[in-house]
PDB file of C-alpha atoms and ligand atoms in Angstrom:
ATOM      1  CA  UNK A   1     -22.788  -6.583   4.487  1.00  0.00           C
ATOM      2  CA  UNK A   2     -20.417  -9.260   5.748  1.00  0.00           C
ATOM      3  CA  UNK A   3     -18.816  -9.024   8.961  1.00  0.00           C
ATOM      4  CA  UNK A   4     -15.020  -9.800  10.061  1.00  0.00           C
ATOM      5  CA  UNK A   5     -13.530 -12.528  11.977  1.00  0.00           C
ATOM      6  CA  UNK A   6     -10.902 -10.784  14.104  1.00  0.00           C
ATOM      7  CA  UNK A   7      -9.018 -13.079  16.088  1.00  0.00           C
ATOM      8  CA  UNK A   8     -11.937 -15.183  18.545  1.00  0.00           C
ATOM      9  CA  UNK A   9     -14.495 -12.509  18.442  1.00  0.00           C
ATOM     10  CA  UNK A  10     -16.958 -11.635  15.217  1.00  0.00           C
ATOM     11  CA  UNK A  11     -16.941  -7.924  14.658  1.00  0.00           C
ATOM     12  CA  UNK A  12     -20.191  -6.497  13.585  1.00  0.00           C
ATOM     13  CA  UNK A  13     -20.532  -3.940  10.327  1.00  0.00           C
ATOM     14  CA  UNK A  14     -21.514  -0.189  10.781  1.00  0.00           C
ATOM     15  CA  UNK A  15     -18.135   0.509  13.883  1.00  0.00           C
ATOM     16  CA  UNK A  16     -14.917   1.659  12.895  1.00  0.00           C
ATOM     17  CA  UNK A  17     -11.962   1.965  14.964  1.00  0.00           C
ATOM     18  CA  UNK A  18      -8.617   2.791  15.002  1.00  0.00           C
ATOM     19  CA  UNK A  19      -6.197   1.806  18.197  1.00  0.00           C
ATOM     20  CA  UNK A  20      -2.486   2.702  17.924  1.00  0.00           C
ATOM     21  CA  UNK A  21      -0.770  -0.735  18.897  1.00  0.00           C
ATOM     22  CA  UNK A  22       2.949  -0.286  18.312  1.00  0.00           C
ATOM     23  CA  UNK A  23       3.877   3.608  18.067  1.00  0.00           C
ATOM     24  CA  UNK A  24       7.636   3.389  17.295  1.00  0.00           C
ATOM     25  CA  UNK A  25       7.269   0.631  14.756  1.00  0.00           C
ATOM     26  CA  UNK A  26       4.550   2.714  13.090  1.00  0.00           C
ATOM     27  CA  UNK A  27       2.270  -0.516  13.391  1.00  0.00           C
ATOM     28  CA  UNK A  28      -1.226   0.349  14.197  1.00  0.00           C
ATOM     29  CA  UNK A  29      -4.605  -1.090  13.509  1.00  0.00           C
ATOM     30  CA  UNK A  30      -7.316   0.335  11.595  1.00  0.00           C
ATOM     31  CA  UNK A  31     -10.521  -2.070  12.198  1.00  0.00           C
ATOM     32  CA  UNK A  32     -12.763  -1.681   9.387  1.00  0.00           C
ATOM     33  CA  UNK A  33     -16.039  -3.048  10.160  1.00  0.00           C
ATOM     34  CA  UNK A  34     -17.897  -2.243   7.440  1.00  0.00           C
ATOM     35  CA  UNK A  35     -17.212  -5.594   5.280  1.00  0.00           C
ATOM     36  CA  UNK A  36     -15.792  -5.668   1.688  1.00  0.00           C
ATOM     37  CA  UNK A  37     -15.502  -1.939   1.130  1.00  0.00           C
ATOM     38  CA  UNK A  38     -13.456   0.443   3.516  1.00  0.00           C
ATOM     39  CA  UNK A  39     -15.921   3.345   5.400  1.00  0.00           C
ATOM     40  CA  UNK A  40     -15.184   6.982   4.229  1.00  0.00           C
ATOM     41  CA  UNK A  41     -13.980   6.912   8.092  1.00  0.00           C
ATOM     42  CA  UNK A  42     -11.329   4.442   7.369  1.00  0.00           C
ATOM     43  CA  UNK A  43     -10.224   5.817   4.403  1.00  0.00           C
ATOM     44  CA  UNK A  44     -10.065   9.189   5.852  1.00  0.00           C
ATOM     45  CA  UNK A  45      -7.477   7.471   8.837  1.00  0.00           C
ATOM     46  CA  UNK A  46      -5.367   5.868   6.155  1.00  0.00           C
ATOM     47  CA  UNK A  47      -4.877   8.772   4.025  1.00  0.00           C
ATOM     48  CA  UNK A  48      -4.271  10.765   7.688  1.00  0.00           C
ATOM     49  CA  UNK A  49      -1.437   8.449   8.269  1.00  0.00           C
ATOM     50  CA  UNK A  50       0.256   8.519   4.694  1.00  0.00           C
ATOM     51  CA  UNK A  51       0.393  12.354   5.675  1.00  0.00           C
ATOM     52  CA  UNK A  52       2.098  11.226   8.335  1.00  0.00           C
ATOM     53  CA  UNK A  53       4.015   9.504   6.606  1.00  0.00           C
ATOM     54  CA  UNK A  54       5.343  11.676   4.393  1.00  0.00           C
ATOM     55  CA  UNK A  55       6.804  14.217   6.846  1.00  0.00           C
ATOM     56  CA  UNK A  56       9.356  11.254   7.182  1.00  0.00           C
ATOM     57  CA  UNK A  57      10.746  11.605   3.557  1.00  0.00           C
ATOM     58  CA  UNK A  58      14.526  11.754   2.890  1.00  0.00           C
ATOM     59  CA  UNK A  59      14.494  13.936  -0.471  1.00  0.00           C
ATOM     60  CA  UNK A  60      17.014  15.876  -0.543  1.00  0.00           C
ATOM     61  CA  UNK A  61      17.651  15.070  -4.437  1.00  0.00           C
ATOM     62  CA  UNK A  62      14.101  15.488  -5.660  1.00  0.00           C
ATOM     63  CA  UNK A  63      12.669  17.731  -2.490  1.00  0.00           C
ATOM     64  CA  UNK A  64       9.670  15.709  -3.412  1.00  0.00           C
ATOM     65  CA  UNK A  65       7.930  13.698  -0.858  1.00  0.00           C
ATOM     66  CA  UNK A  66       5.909  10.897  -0.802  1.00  0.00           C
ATOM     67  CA  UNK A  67       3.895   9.259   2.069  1.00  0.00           C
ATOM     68  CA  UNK A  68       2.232   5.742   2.094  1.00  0.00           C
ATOM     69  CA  UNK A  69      -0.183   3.812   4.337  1.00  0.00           C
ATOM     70  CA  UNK A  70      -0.590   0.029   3.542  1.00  0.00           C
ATOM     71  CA  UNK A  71      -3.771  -1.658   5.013  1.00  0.00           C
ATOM     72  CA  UNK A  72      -3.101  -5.092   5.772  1.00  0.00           C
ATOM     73  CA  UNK A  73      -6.406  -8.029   5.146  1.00  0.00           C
ATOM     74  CA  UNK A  74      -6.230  -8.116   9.057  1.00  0.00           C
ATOM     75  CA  UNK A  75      -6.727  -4.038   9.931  1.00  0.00           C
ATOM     76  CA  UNK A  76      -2.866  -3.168  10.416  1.00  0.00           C
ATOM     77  CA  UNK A  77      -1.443  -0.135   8.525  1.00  0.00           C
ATOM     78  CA  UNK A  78       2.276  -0.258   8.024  1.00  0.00           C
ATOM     79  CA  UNK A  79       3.234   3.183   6.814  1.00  0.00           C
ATOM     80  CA  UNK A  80       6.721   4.142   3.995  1.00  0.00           C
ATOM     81  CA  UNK A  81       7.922   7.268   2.693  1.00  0.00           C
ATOM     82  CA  UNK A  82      10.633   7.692   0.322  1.00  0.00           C
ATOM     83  CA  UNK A  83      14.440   6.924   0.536  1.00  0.00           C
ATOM     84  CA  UNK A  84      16.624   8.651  -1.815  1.00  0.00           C
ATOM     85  CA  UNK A  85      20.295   8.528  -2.188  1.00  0.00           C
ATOM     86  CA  UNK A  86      23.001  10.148  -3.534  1.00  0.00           C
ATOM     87  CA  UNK A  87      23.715   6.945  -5.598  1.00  0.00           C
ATOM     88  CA  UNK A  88      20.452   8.484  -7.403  1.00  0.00           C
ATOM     89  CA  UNK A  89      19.153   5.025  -8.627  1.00  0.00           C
ATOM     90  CA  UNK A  90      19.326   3.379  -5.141  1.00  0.00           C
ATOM     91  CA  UNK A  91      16.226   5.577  -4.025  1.00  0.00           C
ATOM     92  CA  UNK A  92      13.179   3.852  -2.906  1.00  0.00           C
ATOM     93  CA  UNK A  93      10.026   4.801  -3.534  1.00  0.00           C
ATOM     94  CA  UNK A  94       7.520   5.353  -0.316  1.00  0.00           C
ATOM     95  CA  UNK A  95       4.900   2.885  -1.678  1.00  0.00           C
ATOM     96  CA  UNK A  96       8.120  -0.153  -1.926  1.00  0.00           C
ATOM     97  CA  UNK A  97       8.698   0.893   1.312  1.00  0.00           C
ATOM     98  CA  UNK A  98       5.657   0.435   3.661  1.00  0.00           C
ATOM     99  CA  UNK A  99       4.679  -3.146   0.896  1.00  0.00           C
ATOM    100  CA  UNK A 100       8.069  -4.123   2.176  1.00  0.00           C
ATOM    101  CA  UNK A 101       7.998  -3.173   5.680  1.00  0.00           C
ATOM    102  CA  UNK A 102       4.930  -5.185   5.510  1.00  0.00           C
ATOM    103  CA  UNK A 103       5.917  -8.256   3.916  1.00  0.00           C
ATOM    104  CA  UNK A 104       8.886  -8.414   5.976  1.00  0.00           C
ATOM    105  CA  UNK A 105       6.543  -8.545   8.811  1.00  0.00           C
ATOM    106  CA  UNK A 106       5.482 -11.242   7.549  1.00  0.00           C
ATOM    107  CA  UNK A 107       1.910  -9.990   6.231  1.00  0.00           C
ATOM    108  CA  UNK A 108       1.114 -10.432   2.447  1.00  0.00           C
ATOM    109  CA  UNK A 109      -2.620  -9.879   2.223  1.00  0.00           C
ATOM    110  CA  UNK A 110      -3.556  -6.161   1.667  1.00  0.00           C
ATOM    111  CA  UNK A 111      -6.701  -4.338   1.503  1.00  0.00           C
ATOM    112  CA  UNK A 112      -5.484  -1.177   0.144  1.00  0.00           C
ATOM    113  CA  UNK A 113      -2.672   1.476   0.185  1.00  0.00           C
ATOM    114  CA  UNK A 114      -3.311   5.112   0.344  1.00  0.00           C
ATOM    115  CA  UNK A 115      -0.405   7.692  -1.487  1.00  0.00           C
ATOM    116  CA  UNK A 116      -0.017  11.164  -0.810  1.00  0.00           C
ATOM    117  CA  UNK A 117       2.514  13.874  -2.061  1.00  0.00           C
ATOM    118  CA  UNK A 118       2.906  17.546  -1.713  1.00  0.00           C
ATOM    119  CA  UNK A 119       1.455  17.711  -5.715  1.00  0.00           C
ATOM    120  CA  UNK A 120      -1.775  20.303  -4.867  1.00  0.00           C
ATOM    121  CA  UNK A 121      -3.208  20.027  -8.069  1.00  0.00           C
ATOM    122  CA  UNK A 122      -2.831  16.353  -9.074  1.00  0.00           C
ATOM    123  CA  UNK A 123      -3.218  13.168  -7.171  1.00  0.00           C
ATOM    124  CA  UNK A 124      -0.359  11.265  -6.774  1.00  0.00           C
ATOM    125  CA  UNK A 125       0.027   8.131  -9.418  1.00  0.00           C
ATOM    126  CA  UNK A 126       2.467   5.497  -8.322  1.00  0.00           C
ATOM    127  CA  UNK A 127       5.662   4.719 -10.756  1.00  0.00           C
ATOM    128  CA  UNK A 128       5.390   1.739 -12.839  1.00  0.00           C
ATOM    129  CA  UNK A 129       8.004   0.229 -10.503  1.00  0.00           C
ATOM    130  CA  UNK A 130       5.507   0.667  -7.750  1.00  0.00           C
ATOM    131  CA  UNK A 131       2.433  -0.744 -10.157  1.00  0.00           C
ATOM    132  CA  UNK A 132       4.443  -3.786 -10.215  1.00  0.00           C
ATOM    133  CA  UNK A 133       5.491  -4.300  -7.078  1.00  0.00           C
ATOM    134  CA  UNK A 134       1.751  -4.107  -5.777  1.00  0.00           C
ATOM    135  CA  UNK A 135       0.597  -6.716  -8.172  1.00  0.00           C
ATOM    136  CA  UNK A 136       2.781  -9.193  -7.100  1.00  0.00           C
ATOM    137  CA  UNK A 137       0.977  -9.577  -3.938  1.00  0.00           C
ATOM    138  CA  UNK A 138      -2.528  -9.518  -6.152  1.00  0.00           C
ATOM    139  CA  UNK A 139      -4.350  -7.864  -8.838  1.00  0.00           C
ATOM    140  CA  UNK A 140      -7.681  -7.362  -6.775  1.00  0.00           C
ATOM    141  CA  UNK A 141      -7.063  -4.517  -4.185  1.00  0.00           C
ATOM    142  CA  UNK A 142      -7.420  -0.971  -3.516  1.00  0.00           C
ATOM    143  CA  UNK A 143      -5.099   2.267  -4.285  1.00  0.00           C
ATOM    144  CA  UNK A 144      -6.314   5.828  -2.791  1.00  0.00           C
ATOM    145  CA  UNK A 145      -4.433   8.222  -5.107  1.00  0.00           C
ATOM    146  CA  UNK A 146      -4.282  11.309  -2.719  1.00  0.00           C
ATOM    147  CA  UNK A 147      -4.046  15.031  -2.605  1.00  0.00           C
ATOM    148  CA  UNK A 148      -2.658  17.194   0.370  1.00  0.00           C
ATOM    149  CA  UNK A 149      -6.413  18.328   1.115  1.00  0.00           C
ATOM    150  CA  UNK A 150      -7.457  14.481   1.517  1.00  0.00           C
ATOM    151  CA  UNK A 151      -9.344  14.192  -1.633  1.00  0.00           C
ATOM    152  CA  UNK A 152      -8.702  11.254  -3.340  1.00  0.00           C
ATOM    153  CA  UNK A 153      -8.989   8.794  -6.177  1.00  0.00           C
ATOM    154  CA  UNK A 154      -9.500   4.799  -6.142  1.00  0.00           C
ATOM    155  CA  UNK A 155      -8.257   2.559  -8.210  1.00  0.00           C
ATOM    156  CA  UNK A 156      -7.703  -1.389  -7.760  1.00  0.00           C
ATOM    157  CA  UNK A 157      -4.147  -2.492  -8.661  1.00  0.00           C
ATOM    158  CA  UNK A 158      -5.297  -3.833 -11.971  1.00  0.00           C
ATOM    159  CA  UNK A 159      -6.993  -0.578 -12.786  1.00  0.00           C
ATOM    160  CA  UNK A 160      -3.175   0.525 -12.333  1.00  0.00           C
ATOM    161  CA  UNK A 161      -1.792  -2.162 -14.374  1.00  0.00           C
ATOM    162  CA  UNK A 162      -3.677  -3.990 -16.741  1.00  0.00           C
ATOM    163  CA  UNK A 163      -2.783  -7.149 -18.577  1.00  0.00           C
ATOM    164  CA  UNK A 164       0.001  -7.923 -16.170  1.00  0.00           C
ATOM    165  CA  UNK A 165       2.979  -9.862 -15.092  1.00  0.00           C
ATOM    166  CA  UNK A 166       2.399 -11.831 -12.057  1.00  0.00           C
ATOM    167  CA  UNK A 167       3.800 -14.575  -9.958  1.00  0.00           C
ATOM    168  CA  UNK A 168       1.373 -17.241 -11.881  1.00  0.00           C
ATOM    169  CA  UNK A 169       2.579 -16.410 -15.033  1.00  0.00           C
ATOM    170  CA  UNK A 170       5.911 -18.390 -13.862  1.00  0.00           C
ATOM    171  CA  UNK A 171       3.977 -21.307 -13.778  1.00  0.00           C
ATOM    172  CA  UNK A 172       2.145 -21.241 -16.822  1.00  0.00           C
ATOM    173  CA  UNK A 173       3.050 -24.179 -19.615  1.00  0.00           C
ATOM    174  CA  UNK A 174       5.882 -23.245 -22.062  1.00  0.00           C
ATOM    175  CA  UNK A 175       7.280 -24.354 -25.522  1.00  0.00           C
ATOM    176  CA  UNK A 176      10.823 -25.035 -24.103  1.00  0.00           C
ATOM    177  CA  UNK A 177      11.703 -25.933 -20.559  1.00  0.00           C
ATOM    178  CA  UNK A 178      15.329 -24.351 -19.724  1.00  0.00           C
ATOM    179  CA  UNK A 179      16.954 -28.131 -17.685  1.00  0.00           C
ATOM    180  CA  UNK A 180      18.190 -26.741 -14.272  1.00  0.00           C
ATOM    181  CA  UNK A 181      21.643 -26.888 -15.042  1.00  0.00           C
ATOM    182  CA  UNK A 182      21.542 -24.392 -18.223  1.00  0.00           C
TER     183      UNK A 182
HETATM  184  N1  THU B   1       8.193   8.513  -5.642  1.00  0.00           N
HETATM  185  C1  THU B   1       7.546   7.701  -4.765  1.00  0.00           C
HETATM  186  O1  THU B   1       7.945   7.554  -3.607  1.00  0.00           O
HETATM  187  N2  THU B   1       6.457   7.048  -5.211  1.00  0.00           N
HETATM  188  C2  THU B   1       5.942   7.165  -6.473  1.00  0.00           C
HETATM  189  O2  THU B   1       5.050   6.415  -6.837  1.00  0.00           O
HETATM  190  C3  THU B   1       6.446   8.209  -7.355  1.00  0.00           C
HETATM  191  C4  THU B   1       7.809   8.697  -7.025  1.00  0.00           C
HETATM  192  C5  THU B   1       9.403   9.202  -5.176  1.00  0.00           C
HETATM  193  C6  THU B   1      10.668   8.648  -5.743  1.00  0.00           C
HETATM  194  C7  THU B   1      11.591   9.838  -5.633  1.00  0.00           C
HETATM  195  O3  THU B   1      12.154   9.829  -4.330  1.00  0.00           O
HETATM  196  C8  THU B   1      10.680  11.028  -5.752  1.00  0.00           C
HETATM  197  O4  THU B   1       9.371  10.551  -5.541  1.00  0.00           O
HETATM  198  C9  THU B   1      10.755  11.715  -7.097  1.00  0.00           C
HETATM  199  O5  THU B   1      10.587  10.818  -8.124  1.00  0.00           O
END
């Protein structure tokens, strides 16, 4: 197991921790000691705080809530729920939420993202919208698909999304170059 450089001190596998930092901007950290792969513990807290999450939801179109908890690369855990409106197709979805709440933090390296709904039967799958909008910050990272009871399902974004658009694609050599003016 490899352990994590947090800030000027090494961390050691085998501890996890959580420490509330900033309460009212729902920033907090989870430290996850335990090297590439989150700790049952860990996941546990993150799926907790999507819960938590969710109680937040403004629904009153679809009465159907949604709760997320985005782990950032460096152990913070900004949380979303979802937004609707009564302009219908201005709602935003709680997973869009917290990856944007994040970014505009200015943190763009995630570990994972855990979703929870009221659904008892059925964990939670993320829109296509949402698929998307995780992959642009990488293909290679972890979605807990939740039920209410904590039970849950793990996918990586690409799992999600296969064979997808990305930023890179942009990039990538074409047969006709639009000039800038066009
Ligand atoms: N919703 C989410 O927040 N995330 C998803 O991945 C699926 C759908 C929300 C959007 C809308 O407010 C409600 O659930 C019903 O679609």
């Amino acid at each position: 197991m490899q352990s994590f450089s947090d800030s000027n001190r090494t961390l050691q596998p085998s501890r996890a921790t959580m420490d509330k930092v900033k309460f009212g901007a729902e920033v907090m950290h989870i430290k996850d000691l335990s090297g590439g792969q989150l700790t049952q513990d860990t996941v546990k807290k993150l799926i907790l705080q999507s819960q938590e999450a969710k109680k937040q939801a403004y629904c009153p179109y679809s009465k159907f809530r949604v709760g997320a908890a985005l782990l950032t690369l460096d152990h913070r855990v900004f949380t979303g729920c979802n937004v609707e409106n009564a302009c219908y197709n201005l709602g935003l979805c709680a997973e869009r939420n917290a990856i944007s709440k994040a970014v505009s933090e200015g943190y763009r390296a995630f570990k994972a993202i855990a979703i929870t709904s009221d659904l008892s039967d059925h964990f939670i799958s993320p829109c296509g919208g949402c698929r998307q909008f995780m992959r642009e910050f990488g293909p290679n990272w972890d979605v807990y698909l939740s039920k209410p009871d904590g039970s849950y399902l793990k996918m990586t974004v690409d799992e999600l999304l296969p064979v997808s658009f990305g930023p890179e694609d942009l990039s990538m050599s074409k047969v006709f170059n639009i000039p800038n003016e066009f």
